[in-house]
mmCIF file of N, CA and C in Angstrom:
data_model
loop_
_atom_site.group_PDB
_atom_site.id
_atom_site.type_symbol
_atom_site.label_atom_id
_atom_site.label_comp_id
_atom_site.label_asym_id
_atom_site.label_seq_id
_atom_site.Cartn_x
_atom_site.Cartn_y
_atom_site.Cartn_z
ATOM 1 N N MET X 1 0.924 -1.220 -0.052
ATOM 2 C CA MET X 1 0.120 0.117 -0.014
ATOM 3 C C MET X 1 0.890 1.238 -0.032
ATOM 4 N N LYS X 2 0.516 2.151 -0.801
ATOM 5 C CA LYS X 2 1.280 3.460 -0.971
ATOM 6 C C LYS X 2 0.788 4.509 0.240
ATOM 7 N N THR X 3 1.710 5.049 0.839
ATOM 8 C CA THR X 3 1.415 6.096 1.669
ATOM 9 C C THR X 3 2.076 7.420 1.608
ATOM 10 N N LEU X 4 1.818 8.473 1.990
ATOM 11 C CA LEU X 4 2.519 9.624 1.959
ATOM 12 C C LEU X 4 3.642 9.715 3.059
ATOM 13 N N SER X 5 4.885 10.319 2.424
ATOM 14 C CA SER X 5 5.922 10.358 3.545
ATOM 15 C C SER X 5 5.555 11.369 4.566
ATOM 16 N N ASP X 6 6.302 11.348 5.684
ATOM 17 C CA ASP X 6 6.089 12.338 6.599
ATOM 18 C C ASP X 6 6.363 13.742 6.166
ATOM 19 N N THR X 7 7.274 13.974 5.412
ATOM 20 C CA THR X 7 7.578 15.349 4.890
ATOM 21 C C THR X 7 6.345 16.030 4.163
ATOM 22 N N VAL X 8 5.787 15.102 3.214
ATOM 23 C CA VAL X 8 4.592 15.390 2.431
ATOM 24 C C VAL X 8 3.422 15.587 3.260
ATOM 25 N N ARG X 9 3.180 14.692 4.260
ATOM 26 C CA ARG X 9 2.122 14.834 5.154
ATOM 27 C C ARG X 9 2.103 16.069 6.006
ATOM 28 N N GLY X 10 3.335 16.429 6.312
ATOM 29 C CA GLY X 10 3.475 17.706 7.122
ATOM 30 C C GLY X 10 3.171 19.057 6.405
ATOM 31 N N ALA X 11 3.381 18.813 5.065
ATOM 32 C CA ALA X 11 3.025 20.052 4.319
ATOM 33 C C ALA X 11 1.543 20.349 3.781
ATOM 34 N N ILE X 12 0.738 19.177 4.167
ATOM 35 C CA ILE X 12 -0.761 19.314 3.916
ATOM 36 C C ILE X 12 -1.532 19.556 5.167
ATOM 37 N N PRO X 13 -2.280 20.572 5.059
ATOM 38 C CA PRO X 13 -3.155 20.876 6.370
ATOM 39 C C PRO X 13 -4.103 19.814 6.722
ATOM 40 N N GLU X 14 -4.180 19.665 7.930
ATOM 41 C CA GLU X 14 -5.284 18.789 8.425
ATOM 42 C C GLU X 14 -6.636 19.267 8.216
ATOM 43 N N LYS X 15 -7.412 18.403 7.733
ATOM 44 C CA LYS X 15 -8.854 18.520 7.330
ATOM 45 C C LYS X 15 -9.908 17.619 8.229
ATOM 46 N N ALA X 16 -11.035 18.155 8.477
ATOM 47 C CA ALA X 16 -12.052 17.132 9.143
ATOM 48 C C ALA X 16 -12.653 16.239 8.158
ATOM 49 N N LEU X 17 -12.818 16.571 6.963
ATOM 50 C CA LEU X 17 -13.425 15.525 5.901
ATOM 51 C C LEU X 17 -12.516 15.183 4.864
ATOM 52 N N ALA X 18 -12.613 13.995 4.551
ATOM 53 C CA ALA X 18 -11.596 13.350 3.591
ATOM 54 C C ALA X 18 -11.599 14.149 2.226
ATOM 55 N N SER X 19 -12.688 14.438 1.909
ATOM 56 C CA SER X 19 -12.877 15.234 0.503
ATOM 57 C C SER X 19 -11.932 16.501 0.684
ATOM 58 N N GLU X 20 -12.056 17.136 1.686
ATOM 59 C CA GLU X 20 -11.396 18.404 1.977
ATOM 60 C C GLU X 20 -9.851 18.058 1.923
ATOM 61 N N TYR X 21 -9.576 17.116 2.619
ATOM 62 C CA TYR X 21 -8.115 16.661 2.606
ATOM 63 C C TYR X 21 -7.646 16.373 1.176
ATOM 64 N N LEU X 22 -8.326 15.502 0.407
ATOM 65 C CA LEU X 22 -8.023 15.152 -0.784
ATOM 66 C C LEU X 22 -7.885 16.397 -1.732
ATOM 67 N N GLN X 23 -8.640 17.353 -1.557
ATOM 68 C CA GLN X 23 -8.731 18.723 -2.325
ATOM 69 C C GLN X 23 -7.243 19.381 -1.869
ATOM 70 N N SER X 24 -6.906 19.366 -0.670
ATOM 71 C CA SER X 24 -5.646 19.955 -0.338
ATOM 72 C C SER X 24 -4.307 19.427 -0.912
ATOM 73 N N ILE X 25 -4.473 17.989 -1.056
ATOM 74 C CA ILE X 25 -3.500 17.341 -1.836
ATOM 75 C C ILE X 25 -3.456 17.776 -3.211
ATOM 76 N N ALA X 26 -4.532 17.735 -3.790
ATOM 77 C CA ALA X 26 -4.517 18.155 -5.200
ATOM 78 C C ALA X 26 -3.994 19.495 -5.429
ATOM 79 N N GLU X 27 -4.349 20.431 -4.563
ATOM 80 C CA GLU X 27 -3.778 21.715 -4.839
ATOM 81 C C GLU X 27 -2.472 21.864 -4.502
ATOM 82 N N LYS X 28 -1.794 21.014 -3.619
ATOM 83 C CA LYS X 28 -0.328 21.065 -3.401
ATOM 84 C C LYS X 28 0.320 20.429 -4.701
ATOM 85 N N PHE X 29 -0.143 19.598 -5.318
ATOM 86 C CA PHE X 29 0.609 18.806 -6.439
ATOM 87 C C PHE X 29 0.062 19.261 -7.750
ATOM 88 N N THR X 30 -0.806 20.358 -7.894
ATOM 89 C CA THR X 30 -1.223 20.883 -9.304
ATOM 90 C C THR X 30 0.048 21.400 -9.917
ATOM 91 N N THR X 31 0.084 21.065 -11.190
ATOM 92 C CA THR X 31 1.289 21.426 -11.927
ATOM 93 C C THR X 31 1.175 23.010 -12.370
ATOM 94 N N ASN X 32 2.301 23.600 -12.311
ATOM 95 C CA ASN X 32 2.262 25.121 -12.674
ATOM 96 C C ASN X 32 2.827 25.257 -14.250
ATOM 97 N N ASP X 33 1.704 25.672 -14.900
ATOM 98 C CA ASP X 33 1.963 25.797 -16.276
ATOM 99 C C ASP X 33 3.209 26.540 -16.767
ATOM 100 N N LYS X 34 3.535 27.632 -15.926
ATOM 101 C CA LYS X 34 4.717 28.486 -16.326
ATOM 102 C C LYS X 34 5.974 27.615 -16.306
ATOM 103 N N ILE X 35 6.012 26.985 -15.128
ATOM 104 C CA ILE X 35 7.166 26.060 -14.743
ATOM 105 C C ILE X 35 7.310 24.986 -15.922
ATOM 106 N N GLU X 36 6.210 24.374 -16.271
ATOM 107 C CA GLU X 36 6.076 23.272 -17.208
ATOM 108 C C GLU X 36 6.717 23.848 -18.641
ATOM 109 N N ALA X 37 6.105 25.030 -19.045
ATOM 110 C CA ALA X 37 6.536 25.653 -20.244
ATOM 111 C C ALA X 37 7.860 26.185 -20.254
ATOM 112 N N SER X 38 8.423 26.571 -19.133
ATOM 113 C CA SER X 38 9.772 26.896 -19.080
ATOM 114 C C SER X 38 10.832 25.678 -19.358
ATOM 115 N N MET X 39 10.401 24.644 -18.660
ATOM 116 C CA MET X 39 11.321 23.377 -18.724
ATOM 117 C C MET X 39 11.058 22.907 -20.212
ATOM 118 N N LEU X 40 10.105 22.918 -20.797
ATOM 119 C CA LEU X 40 9.902 22.404 -22.202
ATOM 120 C C LEU X 40 10.610 23.343 -23.166
ATOM 121 N N LEU X 41 10.593 24.535 -22.987
ATOM 122 C CA LEU X 41 11.345 25.513 -23.683
ATOM 123 C C LEU X 41 12.837 25.180 -23.724
ATOM 124 N N ASP X 42 13.100 25.094 -22.431
ATOM 125 C CA ASP X 42 14.623 24.747 -22.282
ATOM 126 C C ASP X 42 15.086 23.478 -22.998
ATOM 127 N N LYS X 43 14.244 22.488 -22.717
ATOM 128 C CA LYS X 43 14.524 21.270 -23.383
ATOM 129 C C LYS X 43 14.694 21.379 -25.088
ATOM 130 N N LEU X 44 13.691 22.015 -25.546
ATOM 131 C CA LEU X 44 13.680 22.363 -26.925
ATOM 132 C C LEU X 44 14.911 22.993 -27.459
ATOM 133 N N THR X 45 15.034 24.194 -26.872
ATOM 134 C CA THR X 45 16.346 24.958 -27.227
ATOM 135 C C THR X 45 17.623 24.341 -27.079
ATOM 136 N N SER X 46 17.730 23.329 -26.131
ATOM 137 C CA SER X 46 19.053 22.728 -25.969
ATOM 138 C C SER X 46 19.143 21.401 -26.626
ATOM 139 N N MET X 47 18.131 20.949 -27.368
ATOM 140 C CA MET X 47 18.268 19.558 -27.892
ATOM 141 C C MET X 47 19.345 19.626 -28.969
ATOM 142 N N LYS X 48 20.056 18.637 -28.964
ATOM 143 C CA LYS X 48 21.162 18.266 -30.048
ATOM 144 C C LYS X 48 21.001 16.866 -30.460
ATOM 145 N N PHE X 49 21.152 16.823 -31.862
ATOM 146 C CA PHE X 49 20.938 15.518 -32.522
ATOM 147 C C PHE X 49 22.225 14.737 -32.301
ATOM 148 N N SER X 50 21.955 13.546 -32.163
ATOM 149 C CA SER X 50 23.337 12.579 -31.924
ATOM 150 C C SER X 50 23.141 11.678 -33.231
ATOM 151 N N MET X 51 24.355 11.359 -33.730
ATOM 152 C CA MET X 51 24.473 10.509 -34.855
ATOM 153 C C MET X 51 23.995 9.099 -34.478
ATOM 154 N N ASN X 52 23.940 8.913 -33.259
ATOM 155 C CA ASN X 52 23.389 7.419 -32.855
ATOM 156 C C ASN X 52 21.803 7.458 -32.986
ATOM 157 N N GLN X 53 21.130 8.354 -33.152
ATOM 158 C CA GLN X 53 19.768 8.385 -33.389
ATOM 159 C C GLN X 53 19.311 8.595 -34.855
ATOM 160 N N ASN X 54 17.951 8.481 -34.987
ATOM 161 C CA ASN X 54 17.353 8.688 -36.418
ATOM 162 C C ASN X 54 16.859 10.245 -36.373
ATOM 163 N N MET X 55 17.242 10.855 -37.610
ATOM 164 C CA MET X 55 16.803 12.350 -37.570
ATOM 165 C C MET X 55 15.310 12.486 -37.499
ATOM 166 N N ARG X 56 14.649 11.588 -38.149
ATOM 167 C CA ARG X 56 13.210 11.750 -38.176
ATOM 168 C C ARG X 56 12.700 11.607 -36.788
ATOM 169 N N GLU X 57 13.109 10.618 -36.058
ATOM 170 C CA GLU X 57 12.719 10.661 -34.550
ATOM 171 C C GLU X 57 13.071 11.897 -33.890
ATOM 172 N N HIS X 58 14.295 12.375 -34.048
ATOM 173 C CA HIS X 58 14.652 13.526 -33.364
ATOM 174 C C HIS X 58 13.787 14.679 -33.630
ATOM 175 N N LEU X 59 13.317 14.868 -34.864
ATOM 176 C CA LEU X 59 12.493 16.044 -35.389
ATOM 177 C C LEU X 59 11.089 15.722 -34.811
ATOM 178 N N MET X 60 10.589 14.496 -34.664
ATOM 179 C CA MET X 60 9.314 14.183 -34.087
ATOM 180 C C MET X 60 9.321 14.551 -32.543
ATOM 181 N N GLU X 61 10.392 14.395 -31.951
ATOM 182 C CA GLU X 61 10.449 14.684 -30.510
ATOM 183 C C GLU X 61 10.378 16.144 -30.374
ATOM 184 N N MET X 62 11.234 16.897 -31.138
ATOM 185 C CA MET X 62 11.087 18.409 -31.146
ATOM 186 C C MET X 62 9.659 18.899 -31.393
ATOM 187 N N MET X 63 8.943 18.307 -32.517
ATOM 188 C CA MET X 63 7.660 18.689 -32.749
ATOM 189 C C MET X 63 6.712 18.361 -31.671
ATOM 190 N N ASN X 64 6.984 17.297 -30.837
ATOM 191 C CA ASN X 64 6.016 16.717 -29.696
ATOM 192 C C ASN X 64 6.160 17.931 -28.670
ATOM 193 N N ILE X 65 7.467 18.291 -28.358
ATOM 194 C CA ILE X 65 7.615 19.460 -27.422
ATOM 195 C C ILE X 65 7.013 20.651 -28.043
ATOM 196 N N GLN X 66 6.982 21.008 -29.150
ATOM 197 C CA GLN X 66 6.371 22.193 -29.719
ATOM 198 C C GLN X 66 4.922 22.133 -29.528
ATOM 199 N N GLY X 67 4.393 20.946 -29.613
ATOM 200 C CA GLY X 67 2.876 20.762 -29.552
ATOM 201 C C GLY X 67 2.618 20.852 -27.986
ATOM 202 N N GLN X 68 3.375 20.335 -27.071
ATOM 203 C CA GLN X 68 2.986 20.621 -25.690
ATOM 204 C C GLN X 68 3.049 22.048 -25.172
ATOM 205 N N LEU X 69 4.174 22.695 -25.820
ATOM 206 C CA LEU X 69 4.109 24.181 -25.699
ATOM 207 C C LEU X 69 3.032 24.944 -26.064
ATOM 208 N N ALA X 70 2.429 24.399 -27.362
ATOM 209 C CA ALA X 70 1.124 25.098 -27.868
ATOM 210 C C ALA X 70 -0.074 24.837 -26.887
ATOM 211 N N ASN X 71 -0.066 23.521 -26.369
ATOM 212 C CA ASN X 71 -1.228 23.240 -25.341
ATOM 213 C C ASN X 71 -1.042 24.185 -24.193
ATOM 214 N N LEU X 72 -0.062 24.741 -23.913
ATOM 215 C CA LEU X 72 0.190 25.614 -22.573
ATOM 216 C C LEU X 72 0.068 27.134 -23.023
ATOM 217 N N ASP X 73 -0.346 27.233 -24.211
ATOM 218 C CA ASP X 73 -0.600 28.714 -24.926
ATOM 219 C C ASP X 73 0.845 29.378 -25.140
ATOM 220 N N MET X 74 1.832 28.525 -25.492
ATOM 221 C CA MET X 74 3.107 29.174 -25.655
ATOM 222 C C MET X 74 3.480 28.688 -27.070
ATOM 223 N N ARG X 75 3.079 29.272 -28.200
ATOM 224 C CA ARG X 75 3.268 28.844 -29.362
ATOM 225 C C ARG X 75 4.645 29.087 -29.892
ATOM 226 N N VAL X 76 5.201 28.274 -30.646
ATOM 227 C CA VAL X 76 6.675 28.418 -31.070
ATOM 228 C C VAL X 76 6.482 28.615 -32.594
ATOM 229 N N ASP X 77 7.014 29.859 -33.040
ATOM 230 C CA ASP X 77 6.943 30.314 -34.267
ATOM 231 C C ASP X 77 7.647 29.306 -35.181
ATOM 232 N N GLU X 78 6.992 29.125 -36.552
ATOM 233 C CA GLU X 78 7.561 28.029 -37.401
ATOM 234 C C GLU X 78 8.945 28.435 -37.916
ATOM 235 N N GLY X 79 9.196 29.573 -38.145
ATOM 236 C CA GLY X 79 10.558 30.053 -38.410
ATOM 237 C C GLY X 79 11.529 29.856 -37.376
ATOM 238 N N PHE X 80 11.185 30.029 -36.189
ATOM 239 C CA PHE X 80 12.199 29.782 -34.942
ATOM 240 C C PHE X 80 12.189 28.421 -34.840
ATOM 241 N N PHE X 81 11.268 27.537 -35.120
ATOM 242 C CA PHE X 81 11.345 26.129 -34.949
ATOM 243 C C PHE X 81 12.129 25.539 -35.982
ATOM 244 N N ILE X 82 12.192 25.936 -37.074
ATOM 245 C CA ILE X 82 13.066 25.568 -38.229
ATOM 246 C C ILE X 82 14.409 25.788 -37.943
ATOM 247 N N GLN X 83 14.720 26.976 -37.472
ATOM 248 C CA GLN X 83 16.154 27.510 -37.050
ATOM 249 C C GLN X 83 16.625 26.546 -36.006
ATOM 250 N N LEU X 84 15.766 26.327 -34.982
ATOM 251 C CA LEU X 84 16.150 25.373 -33.828
ATOM 252 C C LEU X 84 16.491 23.785 -34.523
ATOM 253 N N ALA X 85 15.693 23.545 -35.458
ATOM 254 C CA ALA X 85 15.905 22.094 -36.013
ATOM 255 C C ALA X 85 17.278 22.258 -36.802
ATOM 256 N N PHE X 86 17.529 23.221 -37.628
ATOM 257 C CA PHE X 86 18.669 23.253 -38.430
ATOM 258 C C PHE X 86 20.009 23.405 -37.369
ATOM 259 N N LYS X 87 19.684 23.817 -36.132
ATOM 260 C CA LYS X 87 20.779 24.116 -35.274
ATOM 261 C C LYS X 87 21.237 22.836 -34.537
ATOM 262 N N SER X 88 20.242 22.035 -34.317
ATOM 263 C CA SER X 88 20.531 20.809 -33.566
ATOM 264 C C SER X 88 21.538 19.683 -34.261
ATOM 265 N N PRO X 89 21.461 19.495 -35.518
ATOM 266 C CA PRO X 89 22.570 18.440 -36.015
ATOM 267 C C PRO X 89 23.768 19.010 -36.199
ATOM 268 N N PRO X 90 24.742 18.282 -36.227
ATOM 269 C CA PRO X 90 26.281 18.709 -36.442
ATOM 270 C C PRO X 90 26.481 19.366 -37.754
ATOM 271 N N ASP X 91 27.138 20.558 -37.927
ATOM 272 C CA ASP X 91 27.223 21.109 -39.154
ATOM 273 C C ASP X 91 27.813 20.266 -40.290
ATOM 274 N N GLN X 92 28.842 19.398 -39.963
ATOM 275 C CA GLN X 92 29.607 18.819 -41.061
ATOM 276 C C GLN X 92 28.683 17.649 -41.627
ATOM 277 N N HIS X 93 27.729 17.358 -41.060
ATOM 278 C CA HIS X 93 26.817 16.347 -41.661
ATOM 279 C C HIS X 93 25.593 16.890 -42.438
ATOM 280 N N PHE X 94 25.276 18.126 -42.091
ATOM 281 C CA PHE X 94 23.883 18.683 -42.736
ATOM 282 C C PHE X 94 24.091 19.973 -43.286
ATOM 283 N N GLU X 95 25.380 20.375 -43.527
ATOM 284 C CA GLU X 95 25.753 21.762 -44.024
ATOM 285 C C GLU X 95 25.022 22.175 -45.376
ATOM 286 N N SER X 96 25.208 21.113 -46.190
ATOM 287 C CA SER X 96 24.502 21.352 -47.522
ATOM 288 C C SER X 96 23.034 21.646 -47.419
ATOM 289 N N LEU X 97 22.273 20.855 -46.639
ATOM 290 C CA LEU X 97 20.819 21.094 -46.384
ATOM 291 C C LEU X 97 20.614 22.398 -45.867
ATOM 292 N N LYS X 98 21.357 22.830 -44.717
ATOM 293 C CA LYS X 98 21.205 24.235 -44.255
ATOM 294 C C LYS X 98 21.525 25.193 -45.423
ATOM 295 N N THR X 99 22.575 25.063 -46.120
ATOM 296 C CA THR X 99 22.742 25.937 -47.207
ATOM 297 C C THR X 99 21.643 26.077 -48.205
ATOM 298 N N THR X 100 21.197 25.076 -48.538
ATOM 299 C CA THR X 100 20.212 25.089 -49.591
ATOM 300 C C THR X 100 18.762 25.686 -49.025
ATOM 301 N N TYR X 101 18.581 25.401 -47.853
ATOM 302 C CA TYR X 101 17.323 26.119 -47.053
ATOM 303 C C TYR X 101 17.466 27.560 -47.142
ATOM 304 N N ASN X 102 18.692 28.019 -46.551
ATOM 305 C CA ASN X 102 19.033 29.413 -46.280
ATOM 306 C C ASN X 102 18.942 30.268 -47.639
ATOM 307 N N THR X 103 19.317 29.516 -48.788
ATOM 308 C CA THR X 103 19.511 30.338 -50.015
ATOM 309 C C THR X 103 18.160 30.242 -50.788
ATOM 310 N N GLN X 104 17.159 29.601 -50.428
ATOM 311 C CA GLN X 104 15.780 29.699 -51.040
ATOM 312 C C GLN X 104 15.122 31.015 -50.666
ATOM 313 N N LYS X 105 14.391 31.499 -51.823
ATOM 314 C CA LYS X 105 13.638 32.705 -51.342
ATOM 315 C C LYS X 105 12.226 32.339 -50.650
ATOM 316 N N ASP X 106 11.940 33.127 -49.891
ATOM 317 C CA ASP X 106 10.538 32.942 -49.218
ATOM 318 C C ASP X 106 9.440 32.859 -50.170
ATOM 319 N N LYS X 107 8.630 32.078 -50.175
ATOM 320 C CA LYS X 107 7.485 31.928 -50.996
ATOM 321 C C LYS X 107 6.202 32.532 -50.296
#
């Protein structure tokens, strides 16, 4: 059976009714959207592609984080996202792709 540790139990005020006590627990552990968005943004901007992984999977992971940020009302601009995606792989392996993209005229 799972129980609350003494530290957690001490941080939650005593209540007369079980429903009030459960509400207090829920309030204590509610996620903070600002903190979550900050953590996701840090993860997105610091992601680096490793040659040990698949580029498609790496981009899908980046897009997943972009979607999570959008759900938190923090939209990542498409142009900014593309620049992050181009910044994540090592230059020596994807330089021609980056050059081709950067020399294209906007449509």
